XYZ file of C-alpha atoms in Angstrom:
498
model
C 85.111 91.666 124.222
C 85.485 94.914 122.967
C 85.443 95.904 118.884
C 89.159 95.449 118.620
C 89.279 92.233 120.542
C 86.394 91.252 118.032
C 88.919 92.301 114.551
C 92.067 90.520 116.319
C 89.535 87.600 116.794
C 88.127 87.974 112.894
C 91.494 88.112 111.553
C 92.710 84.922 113.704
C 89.424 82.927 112.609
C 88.820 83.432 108.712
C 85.002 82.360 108.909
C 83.833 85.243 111.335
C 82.621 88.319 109.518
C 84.684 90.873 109.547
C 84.257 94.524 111.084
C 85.208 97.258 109.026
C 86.568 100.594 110.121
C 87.771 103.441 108.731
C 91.785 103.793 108.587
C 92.950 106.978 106.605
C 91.906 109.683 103.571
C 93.509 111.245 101.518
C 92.464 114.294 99.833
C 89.304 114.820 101.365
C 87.203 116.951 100.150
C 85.906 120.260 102.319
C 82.170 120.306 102.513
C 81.185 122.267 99.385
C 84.231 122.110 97.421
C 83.970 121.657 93.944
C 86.106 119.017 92.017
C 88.245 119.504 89.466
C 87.718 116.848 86.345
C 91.443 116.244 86.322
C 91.557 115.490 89.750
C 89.416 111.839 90.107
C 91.309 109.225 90.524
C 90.737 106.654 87.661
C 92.961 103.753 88.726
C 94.678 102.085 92.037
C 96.798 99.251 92.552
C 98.758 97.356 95.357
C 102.207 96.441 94.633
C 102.477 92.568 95.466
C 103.961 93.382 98.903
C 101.113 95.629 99.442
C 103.876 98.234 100.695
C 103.133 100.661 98.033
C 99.982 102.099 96.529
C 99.657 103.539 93.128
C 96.789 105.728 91.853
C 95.809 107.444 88.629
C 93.810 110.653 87.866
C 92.398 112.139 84.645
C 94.715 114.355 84.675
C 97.492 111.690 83.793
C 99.425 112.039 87.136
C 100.755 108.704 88.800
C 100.248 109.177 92.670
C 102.772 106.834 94.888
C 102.474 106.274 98.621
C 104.168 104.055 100.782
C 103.737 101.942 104.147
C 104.919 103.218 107.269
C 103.710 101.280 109.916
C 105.420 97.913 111.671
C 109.379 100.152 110.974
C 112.085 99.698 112.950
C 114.316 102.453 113.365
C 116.673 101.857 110.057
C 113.557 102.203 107.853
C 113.063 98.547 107.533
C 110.260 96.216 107.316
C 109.903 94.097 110.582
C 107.808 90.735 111.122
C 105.865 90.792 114.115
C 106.796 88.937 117.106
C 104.595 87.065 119.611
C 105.192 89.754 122.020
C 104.816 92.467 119.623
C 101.028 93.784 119.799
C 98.906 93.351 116.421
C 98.982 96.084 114.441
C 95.511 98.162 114.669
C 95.712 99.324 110.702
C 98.040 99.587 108.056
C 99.304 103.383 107.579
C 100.327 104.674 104.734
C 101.973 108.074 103.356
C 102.156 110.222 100.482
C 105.789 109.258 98.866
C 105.901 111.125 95.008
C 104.204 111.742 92.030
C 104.610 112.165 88.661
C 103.236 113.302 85.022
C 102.731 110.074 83.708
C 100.973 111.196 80.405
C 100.079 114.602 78.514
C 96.871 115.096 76.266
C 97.999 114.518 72.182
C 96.104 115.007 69.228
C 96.165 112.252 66.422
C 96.249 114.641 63.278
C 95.818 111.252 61.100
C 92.402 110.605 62.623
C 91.924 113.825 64.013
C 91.434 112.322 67.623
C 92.165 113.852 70.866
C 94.119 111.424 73.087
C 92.914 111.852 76.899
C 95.763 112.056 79.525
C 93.391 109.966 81.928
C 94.905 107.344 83.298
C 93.715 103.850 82.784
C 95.540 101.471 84.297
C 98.614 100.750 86.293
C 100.401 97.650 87.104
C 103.372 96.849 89.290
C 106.549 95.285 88.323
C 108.674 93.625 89.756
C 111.215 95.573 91.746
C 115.131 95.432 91.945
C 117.892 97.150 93.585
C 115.551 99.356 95.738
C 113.747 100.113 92.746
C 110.235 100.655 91.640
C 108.803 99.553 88.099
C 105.256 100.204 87.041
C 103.435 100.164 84.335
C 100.591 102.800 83.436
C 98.520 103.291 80.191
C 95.989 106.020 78.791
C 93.889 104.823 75.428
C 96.979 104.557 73.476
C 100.153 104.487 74.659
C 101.714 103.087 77.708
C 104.557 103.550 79.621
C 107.049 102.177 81.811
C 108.732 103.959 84.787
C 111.633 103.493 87.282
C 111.237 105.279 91.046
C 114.224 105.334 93.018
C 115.449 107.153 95.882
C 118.236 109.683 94.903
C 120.283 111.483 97.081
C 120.037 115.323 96.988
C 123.229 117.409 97.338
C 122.852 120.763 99.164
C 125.400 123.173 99.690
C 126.247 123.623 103.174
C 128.872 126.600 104.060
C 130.215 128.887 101.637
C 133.104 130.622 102.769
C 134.577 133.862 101.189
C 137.081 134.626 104.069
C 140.032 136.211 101.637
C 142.870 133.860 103.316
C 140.896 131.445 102.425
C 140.181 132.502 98.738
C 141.260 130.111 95.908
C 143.903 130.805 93.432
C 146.745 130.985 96.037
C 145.230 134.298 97.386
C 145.354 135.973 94.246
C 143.020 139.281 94.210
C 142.591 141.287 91.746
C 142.517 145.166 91.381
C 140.397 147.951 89.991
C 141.356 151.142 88.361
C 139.585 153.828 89.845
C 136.845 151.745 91.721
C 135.670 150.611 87.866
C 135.959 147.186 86.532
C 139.860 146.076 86.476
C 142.093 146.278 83.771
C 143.296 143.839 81.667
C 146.859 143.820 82.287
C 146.959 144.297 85.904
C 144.033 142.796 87.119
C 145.541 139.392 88.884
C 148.487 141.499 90.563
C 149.689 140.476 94.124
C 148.952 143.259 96.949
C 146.502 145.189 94.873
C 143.303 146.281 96.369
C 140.650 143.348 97.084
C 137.647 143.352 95.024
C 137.339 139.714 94.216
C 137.129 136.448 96.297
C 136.543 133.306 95.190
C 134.324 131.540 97.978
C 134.930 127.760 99.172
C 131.576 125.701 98.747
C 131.032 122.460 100.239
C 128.837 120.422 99.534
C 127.287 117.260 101.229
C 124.625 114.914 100.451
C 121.467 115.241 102.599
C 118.461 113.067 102.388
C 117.242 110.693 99.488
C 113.928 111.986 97.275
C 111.928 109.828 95.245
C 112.426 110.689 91.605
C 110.450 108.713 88.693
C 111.621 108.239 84.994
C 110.200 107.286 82.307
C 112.217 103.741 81.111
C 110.279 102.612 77.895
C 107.443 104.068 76.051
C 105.085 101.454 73.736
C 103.038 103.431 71.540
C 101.170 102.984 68.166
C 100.194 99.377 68.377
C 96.309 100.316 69.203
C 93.775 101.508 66.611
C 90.936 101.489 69.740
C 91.096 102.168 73.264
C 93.506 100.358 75.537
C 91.365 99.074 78.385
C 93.328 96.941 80.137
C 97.430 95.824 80.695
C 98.468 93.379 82.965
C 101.992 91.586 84.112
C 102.833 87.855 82.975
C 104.074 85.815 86.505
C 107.325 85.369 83.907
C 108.567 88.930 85.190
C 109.270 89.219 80.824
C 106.158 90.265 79.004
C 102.948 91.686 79.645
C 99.860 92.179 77.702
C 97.342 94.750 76.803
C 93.875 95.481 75.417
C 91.754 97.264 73.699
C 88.225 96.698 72.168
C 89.073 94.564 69.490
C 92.611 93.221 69.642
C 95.195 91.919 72.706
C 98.957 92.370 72.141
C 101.834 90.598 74.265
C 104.610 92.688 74.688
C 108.323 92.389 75.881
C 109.210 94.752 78.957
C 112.729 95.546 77.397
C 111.305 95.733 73.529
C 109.089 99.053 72.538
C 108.909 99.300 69.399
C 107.625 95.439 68.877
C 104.644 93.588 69.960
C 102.744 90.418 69.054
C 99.108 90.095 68.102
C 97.738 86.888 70.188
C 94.043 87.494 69.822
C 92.059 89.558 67.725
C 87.871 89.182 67.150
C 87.842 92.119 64.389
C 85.386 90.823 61.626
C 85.711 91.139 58.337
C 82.769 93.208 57.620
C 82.261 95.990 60.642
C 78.839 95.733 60.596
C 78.980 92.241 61.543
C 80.798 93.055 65.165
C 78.732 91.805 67.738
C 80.891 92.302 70.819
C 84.323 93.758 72.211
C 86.875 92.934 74.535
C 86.278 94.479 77.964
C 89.259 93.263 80.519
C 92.058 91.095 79.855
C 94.045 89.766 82.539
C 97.363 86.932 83.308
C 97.090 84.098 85.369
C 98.997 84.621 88.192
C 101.377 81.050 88.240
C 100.725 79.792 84.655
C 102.891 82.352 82.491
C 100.800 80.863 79.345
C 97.269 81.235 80.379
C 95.253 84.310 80.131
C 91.715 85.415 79.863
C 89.643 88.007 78.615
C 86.058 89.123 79.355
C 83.640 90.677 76.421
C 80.422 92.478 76.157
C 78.221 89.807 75.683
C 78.721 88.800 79.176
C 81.628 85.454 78.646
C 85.374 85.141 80.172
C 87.524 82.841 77.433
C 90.291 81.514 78.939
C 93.045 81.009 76.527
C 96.678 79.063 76.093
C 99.351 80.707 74.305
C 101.021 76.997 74.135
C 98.361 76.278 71.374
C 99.086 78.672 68.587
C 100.717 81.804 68.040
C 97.350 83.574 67.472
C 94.741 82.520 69.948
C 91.549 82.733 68.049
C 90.269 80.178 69.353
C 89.640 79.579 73.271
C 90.215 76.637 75.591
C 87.539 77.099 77.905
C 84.457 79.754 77.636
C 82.784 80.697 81.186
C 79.390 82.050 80.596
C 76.333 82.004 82.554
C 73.346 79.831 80.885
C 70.430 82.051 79.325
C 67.462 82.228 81.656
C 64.350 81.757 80.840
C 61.860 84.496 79.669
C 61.882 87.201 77.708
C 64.305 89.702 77.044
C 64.493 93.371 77.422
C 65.993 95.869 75.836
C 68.369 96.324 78.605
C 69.752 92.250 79.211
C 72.757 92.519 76.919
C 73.669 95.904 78.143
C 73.485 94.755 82.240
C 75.635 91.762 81.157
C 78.751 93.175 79.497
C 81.635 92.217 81.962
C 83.493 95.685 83.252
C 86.176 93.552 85.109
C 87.962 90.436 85.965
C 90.587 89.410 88.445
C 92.188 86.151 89.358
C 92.717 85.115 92.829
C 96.196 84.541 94.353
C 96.211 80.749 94.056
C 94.698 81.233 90.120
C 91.798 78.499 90.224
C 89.605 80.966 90.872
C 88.287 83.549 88.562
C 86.127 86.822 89.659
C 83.920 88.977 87.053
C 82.123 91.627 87.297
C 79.090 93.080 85.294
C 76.505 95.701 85.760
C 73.997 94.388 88.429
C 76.307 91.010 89.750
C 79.205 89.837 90.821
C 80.573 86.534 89.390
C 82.917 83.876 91.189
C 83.896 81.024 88.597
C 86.160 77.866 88.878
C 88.483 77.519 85.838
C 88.037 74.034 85.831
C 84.112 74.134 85.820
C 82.601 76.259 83.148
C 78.998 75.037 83.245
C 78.426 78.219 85.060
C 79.840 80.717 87.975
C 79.842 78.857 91.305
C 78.423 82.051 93.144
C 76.636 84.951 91.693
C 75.999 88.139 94.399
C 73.383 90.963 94.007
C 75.375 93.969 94.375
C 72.667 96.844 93.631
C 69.097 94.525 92.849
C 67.136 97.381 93.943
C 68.125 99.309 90.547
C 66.659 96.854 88.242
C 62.931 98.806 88.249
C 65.388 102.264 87.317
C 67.240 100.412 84.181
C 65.480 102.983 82.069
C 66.613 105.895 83.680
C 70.106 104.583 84.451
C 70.146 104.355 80.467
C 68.614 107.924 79.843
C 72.196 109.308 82.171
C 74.314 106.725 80.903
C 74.436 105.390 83.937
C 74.136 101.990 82.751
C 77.488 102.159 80.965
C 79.757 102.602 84.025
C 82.749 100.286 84.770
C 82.839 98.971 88.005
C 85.949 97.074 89.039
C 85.899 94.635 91.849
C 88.850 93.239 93.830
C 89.256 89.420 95.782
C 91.275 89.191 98.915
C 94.740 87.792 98.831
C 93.348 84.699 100.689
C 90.373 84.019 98.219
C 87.944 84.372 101.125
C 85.836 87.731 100.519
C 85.570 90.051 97.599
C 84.497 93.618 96.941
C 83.224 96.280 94.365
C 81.917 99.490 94.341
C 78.416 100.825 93.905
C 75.929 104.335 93.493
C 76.422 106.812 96.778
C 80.396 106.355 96.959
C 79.086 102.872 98.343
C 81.457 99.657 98.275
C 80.207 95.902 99.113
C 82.012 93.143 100.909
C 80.689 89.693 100.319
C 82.101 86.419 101.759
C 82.616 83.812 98.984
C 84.215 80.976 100.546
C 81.648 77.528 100.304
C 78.725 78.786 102.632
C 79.492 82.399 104.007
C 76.949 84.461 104.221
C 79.091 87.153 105.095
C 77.911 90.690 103.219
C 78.517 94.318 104.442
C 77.633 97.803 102.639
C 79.743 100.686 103.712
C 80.297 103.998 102.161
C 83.607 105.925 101.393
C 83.766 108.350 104.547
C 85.147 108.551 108.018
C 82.029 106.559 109.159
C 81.854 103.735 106.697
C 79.047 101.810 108.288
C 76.559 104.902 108.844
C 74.328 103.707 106.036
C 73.630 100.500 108.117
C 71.874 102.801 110.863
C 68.038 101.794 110.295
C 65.383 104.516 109.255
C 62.450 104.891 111.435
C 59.382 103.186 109.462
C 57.446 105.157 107.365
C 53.761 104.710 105.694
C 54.312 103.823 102.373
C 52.322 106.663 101.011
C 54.900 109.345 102.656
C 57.632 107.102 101.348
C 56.523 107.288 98.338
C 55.995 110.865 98.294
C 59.664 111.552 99.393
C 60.784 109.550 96.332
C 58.537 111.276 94.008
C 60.260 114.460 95.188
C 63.642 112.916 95.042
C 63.116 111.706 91.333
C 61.487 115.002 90.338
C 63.993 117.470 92.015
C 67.213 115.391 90.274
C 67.175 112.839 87.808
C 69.922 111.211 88.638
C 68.983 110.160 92.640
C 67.364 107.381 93.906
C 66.771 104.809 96.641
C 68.911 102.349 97.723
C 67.825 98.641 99.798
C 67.687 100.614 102.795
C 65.453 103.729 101.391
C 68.568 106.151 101.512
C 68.913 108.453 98.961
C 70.612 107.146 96.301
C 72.998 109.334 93.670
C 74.232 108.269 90.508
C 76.624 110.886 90.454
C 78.366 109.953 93.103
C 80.129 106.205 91.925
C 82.946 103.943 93.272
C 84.298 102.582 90.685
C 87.388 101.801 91.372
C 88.928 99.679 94.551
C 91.852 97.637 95.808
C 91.923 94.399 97.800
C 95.897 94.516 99.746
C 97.522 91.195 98.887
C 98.294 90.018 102.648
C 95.920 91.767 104.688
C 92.753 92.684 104.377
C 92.660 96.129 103.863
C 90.837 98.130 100.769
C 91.848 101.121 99.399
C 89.015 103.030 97.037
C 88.791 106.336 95.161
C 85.615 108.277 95.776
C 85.912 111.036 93.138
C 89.523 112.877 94.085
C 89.541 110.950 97.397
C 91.494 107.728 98.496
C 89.690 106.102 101.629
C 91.139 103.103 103.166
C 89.472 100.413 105.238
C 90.840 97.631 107.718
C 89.297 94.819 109.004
């Protein structure tokens, strides 16, 4: 069986492990080149058809592509036959992009407003329409892409018995510019046509604007937005406060939750990611620094200051370090498909949890345990404040997030997998799983000393690669249907099949 019987075979049987390969890039970087700040991608997101990607940079542009694999000839979406052959990766091309937001200074609190985008969410679409929704720290927007037709001209004709004004001409006075009173006279000398244009209507471009702007409803940074399964509302958060909005209202939203204290001093933690159930329009939930996931009803009361269910792991024994509350601040949550599932993720873990058990997650995985002895200088970089998202397959089965080294895990969550795989965002996404040739310990050793002492923020990974903190994936997609993962390594978008 050769390695694309063995993915036809992995898809087919959801249990086997799965063999990743490398499917496309997009803006690769040269070997050398320097990035621009306002070029790293800081969001992506599937549509729920997982025909169309979206991604964000810092430098507030909205990036679109769009499927083009498994077409017919009219353009459309096909399902696959039993004599059609499977299809050996999803493909996907660059469709438009726009400037989604522009840097602003708040003169009242003399704060500069980043242009970095944040978030996006799809909508739902209509008419051949695309609606998403994307946010910096303050104000978020919503847009329309649809395909217009551009009109070209085609033939412009100036052939004078073809002229328009029923072959009026009109006549100069001594080669000059002609005279006022006989300047439209019949038989004079030709010096002006008229030309015929036509015009006709060549092929459609993609062209984004900007439907609804809601603005000035956020005193801290908006961290998170995401889409109610009502197709009506959505909500968004910052630190302290979540709002639920109306998609056709701007200039109005509700407060459902807010854990501001009345004395600032007393604040003891934030709001990190808030996020919809995906069937149960009234259920949400929202992670926070100290590590918990409250899962809330908006059937209860208007403001939800209380929770119905709190998810938080049970303190472990021993003593604590300087560094516990920090590793366990939650940077992300997402629901899977079905919505009884629940995945978080924080520093050094990832989290699965069942939202009707909260005694404690059901599976906790060890993305990075080898950086626990390097806490301290993880802190001295600020390392140990990154945001790493993670992403769950559209069948609940696997889930991923991103790591140190533009390195991404896979790991099987399903009751007993032991399915795990480490790749890295390149053409050869399994190269770090090639196996060093054994070293003393004292040499090893060495080489990390020089490692450490040459740059402070490198490192060495479970297999004693080099390990850079500079180099982060922090942000990844899981396609709804298939599984294929899209993730942004700096200015770079590499996608993965399986």
């Amino acid at each position: 069986m050769n390695g694309d019987d063995e993915a036809v075979a992995a898809s087919a049987d959801p249990s086997l492990p799965l063999d990743w390969r490398f499917s496309q890039v997009f803006g690769e970087r040269s070997a050398g080149e320097e990035v621009q700040e306002v070029d790293i991608i800081s969001a992506i997101e599937f549509d729920h058809s997982g025909d169309h990607l979206a991604t964000g940079d810092r430098g507030g542009r909205v990036v679109l592509f769009e499927r083009t694999d498994a077409k017919n000839s009219s353009g459309a979406r096909r399902d696959l036959e039993e004599t059609d052959y499977p299809l050996r990766h999803p493909e996907f091309r660059y469709k438009t992009e726009f400037q989604s937001h522009d840097p602003e200074f708040d003169y009242l609190k003399s704060l500069e407003i980043e242009e970095k985008i944040n978030k996006i969410r799809w909508c739902q679409t209509a008419n051949g329409a695309l609606f998403l929704l994307s946010t910096n720290d303050k104000t978020i927007k919503f847009w329309k892409v649809q395909d217009k037709k551009i009109k070209k001209i085609c033939d412009i004709n100036s052939d004078p018995s073809r002229a328009v004004g029923n072959g009026t001409i009109a006549t100069s006075v001594n080669g000059g510019v002609p005279e006022a009173n006989n300047s439209f006279i019949p038989g004079g000398i030709s010096s002006l046509r008229l030309p015929v244009i036509q015009v006709t209507s060549h092929e459609s471009s993609p062209v984004a604007r900007c439907r609804r702007v809601y603005s000035h409803a956020h005193d801290y940074h908006i961290n998170s937005i995401s889409n109610n399964s009502d197709g009506e509302t959505f909500i968004s958060a910052d630190d302290l406060r979540i709002n639920l909005w109306n998609l056709e209202i701007s200039n109005q939203s509700f407060n459902i939750v807010d854990v501001k204290p009345a004395k600032m001093e007393d604040l003891s933690e934030v709001i990190t990611s808030a996020e919809f159930h995906p069937t149960h329009c009234n259920m949400l939930a929202y992670s926070s620094s100290k590590g918990s996931i409250r899962l809330i009803d908006l059937r209860q009361s208007a403001l939800c200051d209380s929770h119905s269910k709190l998810f938080e792991e049970p303190e472990a024994a021993g003593p604590k370090s300087f560094f516990t509350e920090i590793i366990a601040s939650v940077s992300d949550i997402k629901f899977a498909k079905e919505g009884r599932y629940l995945l978080s993720r924080d520093y050094m873990t990832l989290k699965l949890w069942d939202i009707n058990m909260d005694s404690g997650p059901v599976a906790t995985f060890q993305v990075h345990e080898y950086l626990k002895p390097k806490l301290c200088d993880l802190y001295e970089n600020d390392s140990i404040f990154d945001k790493f998202e993670c992403c769950i397959s559209g069948n609940g089965l696997r889930a991923a997030t991103g790591s140190y080294s533009n390195l991404f895990r896979v790991f099987g969550v399903s009751p007993g997998s032991t399915e795990t795989a480490t790749l890295e965002a390149s053409r050869n996404p399994t190269r770090r799983h090639i196996p060093i040739p054994s070293r003393p310990s004292r040499a090893l050793s060495s080489i990390t000393r020089v490692v450490s002492r040459g740059s402070e923020s490198s490192g060495v990974d479970g297999n004693s690669n080099a390990l850079d903190y500079t180099t982060k994936l922090l942000h990844l997609a899981w396609h709804p249907n298939e599984n294929s993962i899209a993730c942004a390594a700096a200015n770079s978008l590499y996608m993965y099949y399986a």
